[in-house]
Amino acid sequence: MSSKKRIAVIPGDGIGKDVIPQAVRVMQAAGAAVDLTLFDWGADRYLADKTTVPPDGFTMLARDFDAILAGAFGDPRVPSNIHAKEILLGMRFKMDLYANVRPVRLMDASLCPLKGVEPKDVDFVVIRENTEGVYGDLGGVFKQGTLDEIAIQEDVNTRKGVERIVRYAFEYCANQRKLDGSPRGRVLMCDKSNAMTHAGGLWQRVFKEVAAEYPKIETEHMYVDALCMQMVREPRPFDVIVTNNMFGDIITDLAAGLHGGLGMAASGNLHPGKTSMFEPVHGSAPPIAGKNIANPFGAILTAAMMLAHLGMKTAAEKIEGAVLEAVRQKKTTPDLGGTLGTREAGEWVAEKSSRR
Ligand code: ATP
């Protein structure tokens, strides 16, 4: 049997189709031992034959692959966004990928809009709960279209769901190091328990219980509004942040602004021991799709994150080092101040990765 890791590649829609080919070429240039299978799931396929996910698609992914590299889903030709929901939320929910891990690492001071902030000052991670909250689409609308219309959106928080994501954050803190090699040491739980008392109360209780099992790790709590302010005033103290699905979605866009914008942000959707899925934080960005201007570095760093997860640390480090060099030398797309196109930036990083 081949020792190569089997990767399902799903570029999806919009700029997903621009950036994922660059992530693939960089992985190959870095010599990663991967066996890639391309899937056409996305808006084009849906519009052609109404398939979002083929029958048993998620079972097949979990059975036949070590990991999934996905691009982005969303297309103006499918206003209901049904295919995106079924593919992306389907993978997260049906494959139970409960931990969305989003590293926030500043590669170069020039990428941060804050004054006097050095790369070592922004090196934290957001661990976002990925299977519950408001994303289950529970609720309904009553008396629609009348002046008495009522819309209810439920926020689901289960004991099991909260406990496993909080525990994941403590384990991450105990086992992962910062970029400079220093240990991590603090987990911050972010909620809105002053307003959302029932859900917040559960998070608060579980956080305290799990924290007691990790006496060496410092703990902290912040309301999400205060955290947003703190993130742009003084990001240095942040280390590991754990939060629910929606707050995680929002604060990671804010955090992306600290390290170069959405085009730089990587993420993994994980369930320890199961086939996990890796995707850049950005969406399909229809206005810039197909124009060779999207920044491929978020997707490339996502591929590096996937390789590290699969035990290919050397290839991952080669890729991260090459992206760092590209950023420092301004071999980037215009969003980072460079003049290269998506393909040219990918080619530059691929070439550097192959030489490291
Ligand atoms: P979502 O799927 O989250 O609803 P979206 O497709 O509407 O998102 P995003 O992809 O999140 O939008 O991006 C919003 C904007 O950020 C884009 O229109 C674009 O200007 C910018 N952006 C996002 N990703 C990139 C990228 N890789 N390179 C350059 N700009 C980007």
Short mmCIF file of C-alpha atoms and ligand atoms in Angstrom, two decimals:
data_model
loop_
_atom_site.label_atom_id
_atom_site.label_comp_id
_atom_site.label_asym_id
_atom_site.label_seq_id
_atom_site.Cartn_x
_atom_site.Cartn_y
_atom_site.Cartn_z
CA MET A 1 0.00 0.00 0.00
CA SER A 2 1.20 3.52 -0.81
CA SER A 3 2.56 5.50 2.12
CA LYS A 4 1.23 8.66 0.53
CA LYS A 5 -1.58 10.46 2.32
CA ARG A 6 -4.82 10.48 0.35
CA ILE A 7 -6.23 13.97 -0.07
CA ALA A 8 -9.64 14.87 -1.51
CA VAL A 9 -9.37 18.26 -3.23
CA ILE A 10 -12.60 20.26 -3.62
CA PRO A 11 -11.88 23.74 -5.05
CA GLY A 12 -15.61 24.65 -5.08
CA ASP A 13 -16.65 28.06 -6.36
CA GLY A 14 -15.36 31.54 -7.08
CA ILE A 15 -11.82 32.20 -5.91
CA GLY A 16 -11.70 28.66 -4.49
CA LYS A 17 -11.03 27.63 -8.11
CA ASP A 18 -8.26 30.24 -8.37
CA VAL A 19 -6.39 29.57 -5.14
CA ILE A 20 -6.65 25.80 -4.63
CA PRO A 21 -4.66 24.93 -7.79
CA GLN A 22 -1.87 27.10 -6.36
CA ALA A 23 -2.01 25.29 -3.01
CA VAL A 24 -1.79 21.99 -4.89
CA ARG A 25 1.19 23.04 -6.99
CA VAL A 26 3.02 24.28 -3.87
CA MET A 27 2.41 21.00 -2.00
CA GLN A 28 3.80 19.11 -4.95
CA ALA A 29 6.81 21.42 -5.27
CA ALA A 30 7.56 20.96 -1.55
CA GLY A 31 7.74 17.20 -2.12
CA ALA A 32 4.76 16.34 0.08
CA ALA A 33 3.87 12.64 -0.14
CA VAL A 34 0.26 13.13 -1.17
CA ASP A 35 -2.07 11.34 -3.52
CA LEU A 36 -4.65 13.87 -4.74
CA THR A 37 -8.17 13.23 -6.01
CA LEU A 38 -10.11 16.16 -7.47
CA PHE A 39 -13.86 16.57 -6.89
CA ASP A 40 -16.12 18.92 -8.86
CA TRP A 41 -18.61 19.62 -6.05
CA GLY A 42 -19.81 23.20 -6.27
CA ALA A 43 -22.15 25.55 -8.11
CA ASP A 44 -21.26 24.41 -11.66
CA ARG A 45 -22.04 20.79 -10.83
CA TYR A 46 -25.22 21.80 -9.00
CA LEU A 47 -26.44 23.88 -11.91
CA ALA A 48 -25.62 21.10 -14.36
CA ASP A 49 -27.26 18.12 -12.63
CA LYS A 50 -28.69 19.39 -9.28
CA THR A 51 -26.14 17.38 -7.31
CA THR A 52 -24.75 19.07 -4.23
CA VAL A 53 -23.13 16.04 -2.61
CA PRO A 54 -23.36 12.66 -4.38
CA PRO A 55 -25.10 9.87 -2.40
CA ASP A 56 -22.83 8.62 0.39
CA GLY A 57 -20.37 11.42 -0.42
CA PHE A 58 -19.44 12.10 3.20
CA THR A 59 -19.11 8.39 4.00
CA MET A 60 -16.80 8.07 1.00
CA LEU A 61 -14.67 11.03 2.13
CA ALA A 62 -14.34 9.65 5.66
CA ARG A 63 -13.54 6.15 4.40
CA ASP A 64 -11.22 6.80 1.48
CA PHE A 65 -9.25 9.91 2.46
CA ASP A 66 -6.85 11.07 5.15
CA ALA A 67 -7.85 14.72 4.73
CA ILE A 68 -9.84 17.12 2.56
CA LEU A 69 -8.55 20.36 1.05
CA ALA A 70 -11.50 22.60 0.19
CA GLY A 71 -11.65 26.02 -1.45
CA ALA A 72 -14.80 28.07 -1.03
CA PHE A 73 -18.51 27.64 -1.74
CA GLY A 74 -21.03 30.27 -2.79
CA ASP A 75 -22.12 31.54 -6.20
CA PRO A 76 -24.56 34.31 -7.17
CA ARG A 77 -26.18 31.92 -9.69
CA VAL A 78 -27.43 29.86 -6.73
CA PRO A 79 -29.16 32.50 -4.56
CA SER A 80 -30.41 29.93 -2.04
CA ASN A 81 -26.81 28.89 -1.41
CA ILE A 82 -28.14 25.37 -1.01
CA HIS A 83 -25.07 23.70 -2.50
CA ALA A 84 -22.72 25.64 -0.21
CA LYS A 85 -24.77 24.70 2.85
CA GLU A 86 -24.96 21.06 1.88
CA ILE A 87 -21.28 20.73 0.98
CA LEU A 88 -19.53 22.89 3.56
CA LEU A 89 -21.89 22.66 6.52
CA GLY A 90 -22.47 19.03 5.49
CA MET A 91 -18.79 18.23 5.92
CA ARG A 92 -18.61 20.09 9.22
CA PHE A 93 -21.81 18.63 10.67
CA LYS A 94 -22.11 15.16 9.13
CA MET A 95 -18.42 14.35 9.53
CA ASP A 96 -18.64 15.89 13.02
CA LEU A 97 -15.62 18.17 12.50
CA TYR A 98 -16.25 19.97 15.74
CA ALA A 99 -13.09 22.03 16.13
CA ASN A 100 -12.45 24.88 13.73
CA VAL A 101 -8.85 25.89 14.34
CA ARG A 102 -7.84 29.30 12.98
CA PRO A 103 -4.27 30.43 13.63
CA VAL A 104 -3.64 34.18 13.65
CA ARG A 105 0.07 34.77 13.01
CA LEU A 106 1.61 37.97 11.75
CA MET A 107 4.37 37.15 9.26
CA ASP A 108 5.65 40.67 8.72
CA ALA A 109 5.01 43.98 10.51
CA SER A 110 4.01 45.55 7.17
CA LEU A 111 0.86 43.38 7.09
CA CYS A 112 -0.55 44.71 10.37
CA PRO A 113 -2.50 47.97 10.41
CA LEU A 114 -1.60 48.57 14.08
CA LYS A 115 1.36 50.79 14.93
CA GLY A 116 4.43 49.28 16.58
CA VAL A 117 3.26 45.66 16.37
CA GLU A 118 5.93 43.08 15.56
CA PRO A 119 5.35 39.52 14.26
CA LYS A 120 5.99 38.06 17.74
CA ASP A 121 3.14 40.19 19.12
CA VAL A 122 0.44 38.49 17.04
CA ASP A 123 0.63 34.73 17.42
CA PHE A 124 -2.62 33.35 18.74
CA VAL A 125 -5.24 30.85 17.70
CA VAL A 126 -9.03 30.89 17.71
CA ILE A 127 -10.70 27.56 18.40
CA ARG A 128 -14.26 27.91 17.13
CA GLU A 129 -17.02 25.41 17.93
CA ASN A 130 -18.06 24.15 14.52
CA THR A 131 -21.18 22.00 14.77
CA GLU A 132 -23.70 23.84 16.96
CA GLY A 133 -24.79 27.38 17.80
CA VAL A 134 -26.98 29.20 15.30
CA TYR A 135 -25.68 27.23 12.33
CA GLY A 136 -28.13 24.34 12.72
CA ASP A 137 -30.77 26.60 11.14
CA LEU A 138 -33.31 25.86 13.87
CA GLY A 139 -36.18 28.25 14.22
CA GLY A 140 -38.83 29.64 11.96
CA VAL A 141 -40.85 32.54 10.75
CA PHE A 142 -44.45 33.11 11.77
CA LYS A 143 -46.94 35.44 10.07
CA GLN A 144 -44.39 36.17 7.35
CA GLY A 145 -45.01 39.30 5.31
CA THR A 146 -47.36 40.87 7.86
CA LEU A 147 -46.72 43.60 10.40
CA ASP A 148 -46.93 40.92 13.10
CA GLU A 149 -44.14 38.82 11.58
CA ILE A 150 -42.01 36.91 14.10
CA ALA A 151 -38.60 35.37 13.29
CA ILE A 152 -36.96 33.02 15.76
CA GLN A 153 -33.38 31.76 15.39
CA GLU A 154 -32.28 29.19 17.92
CA ASP A 155 -28.79 28.96 19.42
CA VAL A 156 -28.01 25.33 20.22
CA ASN A 157 -25.45 24.56 22.91
CA THR A 158 -25.12 21.00 24.17
CA ARG A 159 -23.13 19.90 27.18
CA LYS A 160 -21.24 17.42 24.99
CA GLY A 161 -20.54 20.00 22.30
CA VAL A 162 -19.32 22.69 24.68
CA GLU A 163 -17.23 20.31 26.74
CA ARG A 164 -15.38 18.78 23.81
CA ILE A 165 -14.47 22.13 22.23
CA VAL A 166 -13.31 23.57 25.54
CA ARG A 167 -11.23 20.45 26.19
CA TYR A 168 -9.81 20.67 22.66
CA ALA A 169 -8.66 24.23 23.44
CA PHE A 170 -6.90 23.16 26.64
CA GLU A 171 -5.24 20.22 24.88
CA TYR A 172 -4.13 22.54 22.08
CA CYS A 173 -2.70 24.95 24.64
CA ALA A 174 -0.87 22.16 26.45
CA ASN A 175 0.62 20.63 23.31
CA GLN A 176 1.22 23.34 20.71
CA ARG A 177 3.97 25.93 20.72
CA LYS A 178 4.15 29.45 19.39
CA LEU A 179 6.09 30.20 16.21
CA ASP A 180 9.15 31.27 18.23
CA GLY A 181 9.12 27.89 20.00
CA SER A 182 7.88 29.17 23.37
CA PRO A 183 5.10 27.21 25.05
CA ARG A 184 1.51 28.35 25.04
CA GLY A 185 0.03 28.94 28.48
CA ARG A 186 -3.36 30.61 28.51
CA VAL A 187 -6.89 29.79 27.35
CA LEU A 188 -9.41 32.59 27.06
CA MET A 189 -13.11 31.78 26.77
CA CYS A 190 -15.17 34.33 24.88
CA ASP A 191 -18.95 34.53 25.18
CA LYS A 192 -21.80 36.94 25.75
CA SER A 193 -23.02 35.38 28.99
CA ASN A 194 -24.26 38.71 30.34
CA ALA A 195 -26.95 38.80 27.64
CA MET A 196 -27.23 35.15 26.59
CA THR A 197 -27.49 33.84 30.13
CA HIS A 198 -28.63 30.27 29.45
CA ALA A 199 -26.09 29.34 26.79
CA GLY A 200 -23.40 31.48 28.42
CA GLY A 201 -24.07 29.86 31.78
CA LEU A 202 -23.38 26.42 30.33
CA TRP A 203 -20.14 27.64 28.71
CA GLN A 204 -19.07 29.25 31.98
CA ARG A 205 -19.69 26.12 34.06
CA VAL A 206 -18.02 23.79 31.60
CA PHE A 207 -15.02 26.10 31.17
CA LYS A 208 -14.40 26.15 34.94
CA GLU A 209 -14.76 22.37 35.22
CA VAL A 210 -12.40 21.58 32.35
CA ALA A 211 -9.90 24.25 33.46
CA ALA A 212 -9.60 22.49 36.83
CA GLU A 213 -8.07 19.51 34.98
CA TYR A 214 -5.30 21.74 33.58
CA PRO A 215 -3.88 23.55 36.64
CA LYS A 216 -0.76 24.73 34.79
CA ILE A 217 -2.78 26.63 32.17
CA GLU A 218 -3.94 30.17 32.96
CA THR A 219 -7.55 31.00 32.21
CA GLU A 220 -9.35 34.16 31.30
CA HIS A 221 -12.82 35.21 30.23
CA MET A 222 -14.00 38.07 28.02
CA TYR A 223 -17.31 39.13 26.61
CA VAL A 224 -17.15 39.13 22.85
CA ASP A 225 -17.65 42.88 22.57
CA ALA A 226 -14.76 43.61 24.95
CA LEU A 227 -12.60 41.08 23.13
CA CYS A 228 -13.16 42.84 19.79
CA MET A 229 -11.97 46.11 21.26
CA GLN A 230 -8.99 44.49 22.93
CA MET A 231 -7.96 42.69 19.76
CA VAL A 232 -7.34 45.92 17.93
CA ARG A 233 -5.99 47.86 20.93
CA GLU A 234 -3.56 45.31 22.29
CA PRO A 235 -3.40 41.89 20.63
CA ARG A 236 -0.18 40.81 22.41
CA PRO A 237 -1.67 38.91 25.38
CA PHE A 238 -3.92 36.64 23.28
CA ASP A 239 -2.86 33.00 23.16
CA VAL A 240 -5.63 30.38 22.77
CA ILE A 241 -9.20 31.70 22.41
CA VAL A 242 -12.14 29.30 22.55
CA THR A 243 -15.62 30.40 21.57
CA ASN A 244 -18.88 29.40 19.96
CA ASN A 245 -19.65 29.02 16.27
CA MET A 246 -20.92 32.52 15.50
CA PHE A 247 -18.52 34.52 17.66
CA GLY A 248 -15.68 32.44 16.20
CA ASP A 249 -16.84 33.32 12.69
CA ILE A 250 -16.90 37.02 13.47
CA ILE A 251 -13.75 37.43 15.55
CA THR A 252 -11.63 35.49 13.05
CA ASP A 253 -12.49 37.99 10.31
CA LEU A 254 -11.46 40.75 12.71
CA ALA A 255 -8.32 38.82 13.61
CA ALA A 256 -7.53 38.28 9.91
CA GLY A 257 -7.29 42.07 9.67
CA LEU A 258 -4.31 41.92 12.05
CA HIS A 259 -2.23 39.69 9.78
CA GLY A 260 -2.90 40.71 6.22
CA GLY A 261 -6.63 40.28 5.66
CA LEU A 262 -8.81 37.39 4.61
CA GLY A 263 -6.40 36.38 1.85
CA MET A 264 -3.85 35.28 4.47
CA ALA A 265 -6.01 33.30 6.89
CA ALA A 266 -5.89 29.50 7.12
CA SER A 267 -8.14 27.07 8.95
CA GLY A 268 -8.68 23.43 9.79
CA ASN A 269 -11.97 21.70 10.63
CA LEU A 270 -10.90 18.87 12.87
CA HIS A 271 -12.09 15.88 14.79
CA PRO A 272 -9.12 14.07 16.32
CA GLY A 273 -8.77 10.62 14.79
CA LYS A 274 -11.17 11.30 11.91
CA THR A 275 -10.75 12.59 8.36
CA SER A 276 -10.48 16.36 8.78
CA MET A 277 -11.11 19.19 6.34
CA PHE A 278 -8.89 22.21 5.69
CA GLU A 279 -10.06 25.43 3.99
CA PRO A 280 -8.95 29.04 3.77
CA VAL A 281 -11.01 31.35 6.00
CA HIS A 282 -12.16 33.50 3.07
CA GLY A 283 -15.29 32.74 1.06
CA SER A 284 -15.77 32.51 -2.69
CA ALA A 285 -15.50 36.33 -3.16
CA PRO A 286 -17.44 36.46 -6.46
CA PRO A 287 -16.39 40.03 -7.38
CA ILE A 288 -12.73 39.02 -7.71
CA ALA A 289 -13.17 35.43 -8.92
CA GLY A 290 -11.52 34.25 -12.14
CA LYS A 291 -9.45 37.44 -12.49
CA ASN A 292 -6.11 36.09 -11.30
CA ILE A 293 -6.03 38.62 -8.45
CA ALA A 294 -7.09 36.58 -5.38
CA ASN A 295 -4.36 36.06 -2.82
CA PRO A 296 -3.48 32.33 -2.79
CA PHE A 297 -1.46 32.47 0.46
CA GLY A 298 -4.41 31.66 2.75
CA ALA A 299 -5.03 28.50 0.73
CA ILE A 300 -1.32 27.69 0.57
CA LEU A 301 -0.92 28.13 4.35
CA THR A 302 -4.04 25.98 4.77
CA ALA A 303 -2.35 23.23 2.76
CA ALA A 304 0.72 23.57 5.01
CA MET A 305 -1.51 23.27 8.07
CA MET A 306 -3.04 20.10 6.61
CA LEU A 307 0.40 18.59 5.92
CA ALA A 308 1.54 19.35 9.48
CA HIS A 309 -1.64 17.73 10.78
CA LEU A 310 -0.86 14.63 8.70
CA GLY A 311 2.66 14.45 10.13
CA MET A 312 4.50 16.03 7.16
CA LYS A 313 6.21 18.72 9.21
CA THR A 314 9.16 19.19 6.84
CA ALA A 315 7.00 19.93 3.82
CA ALA A 316 4.80 22.21 5.92
CA GLU A 317 7.80 24.17 7.17
CA LYS A 318 9.19 24.52 3.65
CA ILE A 319 5.90 26.01 2.49
CA GLU A 320 5.51 28.37 5.45
CA GLY A 321 9.10 29.53 5.02
CA ALA A 322 8.52 30.20 1.32
CA VAL A 323 5.35 32.22 2.02
CA LEU A 324 7.23 34.22 4.66
CA GLU A 325 9.94 35.00 2.11
CA ALA A 326 7.34 36.01 -0.47
CA VAL A 327 5.71 38.39 2.01
CA ARG A 328 9.05 39.93 2.99
CA GLN A 329 10.08 40.40 -0.65
CA LYS A 330 6.60 41.62 -1.69
CA LYS A 331 6.19 38.76 -4.16
CA THR A 332 2.48 38.97 -3.50
CA THR A 333 -0.91 39.82 -4.93
CA PRO A 334 -2.09 43.48 -4.74
CA ASP A 335 -4.02 43.04 -1.45
CA LEU A 336 -0.63 42.64 0.26
CA GLY A 337 1.01 45.43 -1.70
CA GLY A 338 2.62 43.36 -4.46
CA THR A 339 2.03 43.24 -8.20
CA LEU A 340 1.81 39.49 -8.87
CA GLY A 341 -1.26 37.60 -10.04
CA THR A 342 -2.68 34.58 -8.19
CA ARG A 343 -0.81 32.15 -10.47
CA GLU A 344 2.45 34.08 -10.40
CA ALA A 345 2.43 34.36 -6.59
CA GLY A 346 1.71 30.61 -6.38
CA GLU A 347 4.49 29.87 -8.84
CA TRP A 348 6.97 31.98 -6.83
CA VAL A 349 6.14 30.18 -3.59
CA ALA A 350 6.23 26.78 -5.35
CA GLU A 351 9.67 27.51 -6.73
CA LYS A 352 10.98 28.61 -3.33
CA SER A 353 9.40 25.63 -1.60
CA SER A 354 11.13 23.25 -3.99
CA ARG A 355 14.54 24.74 -3.12
CA ARG A 356 14.26 24.84 0.67
P1 ATP B 1 -18.67 34.34 2.66
O1 ATP B 1 -18.53 33.07 1.89
O2 ATP B 1 -17.97 34.31 4.00
O3 ATP B 1 -20.07 34.89 2.70
P2 ATP B 1 -17.82 36.15 0.54
O4 ATP B 1 -17.59 35.19 -0.56
O5 ATP B 1 -18.95 37.09 0.43
O6 ATP B 1 -17.80 35.42 1.94
P3 ATP B 1 -15.17 36.67 1.28
O7 ATP B 1 -14.51 35.70 0.41
O8 ATP B 1 -15.21 36.32 2.71
O9 ATP B 1 -16.58 37.05 0.76
O10 ATP B 1 -14.40 38.02 1.04
C1 ATP B 1 -14.90 39.32 1.22
C2 ATP B 1 -13.94 40.24 0.48
O11 ATP B 1 -12.62 40.11 1.01
C3 ATP B 1 -13.81 39.88 -0.99
O12 ATP B 1 -14.80 40.46 -1.80
C4 ATP B 1 -12.43 40.40 -1.30
O13 ATP B 1 -12.46 41.79 -1.53
C5 ATP B 1 -11.66 40.14 -0.03
N1 ATP B 1 -10.96 38.83 -0.11
C6 ATP B 1 -11.35 37.66 0.41
N2 ATP B 1 -10.49 36.69 0.12
C7 ATP B 1 -9.51 37.26 -0.61
C8 ATP B 1 -8.33 36.76 -1.23
N3 ATP B 1 -7.95 35.47 -1.15
N4 ATP B 1 -7.55 37.64 -1.90
C9 ATP B 1 -7.89 38.93 -1.99
N5 ATP B 1 -9.00 39.45 -1.44
C10 ATP B 1 -9.80 38.63 -0.75
#
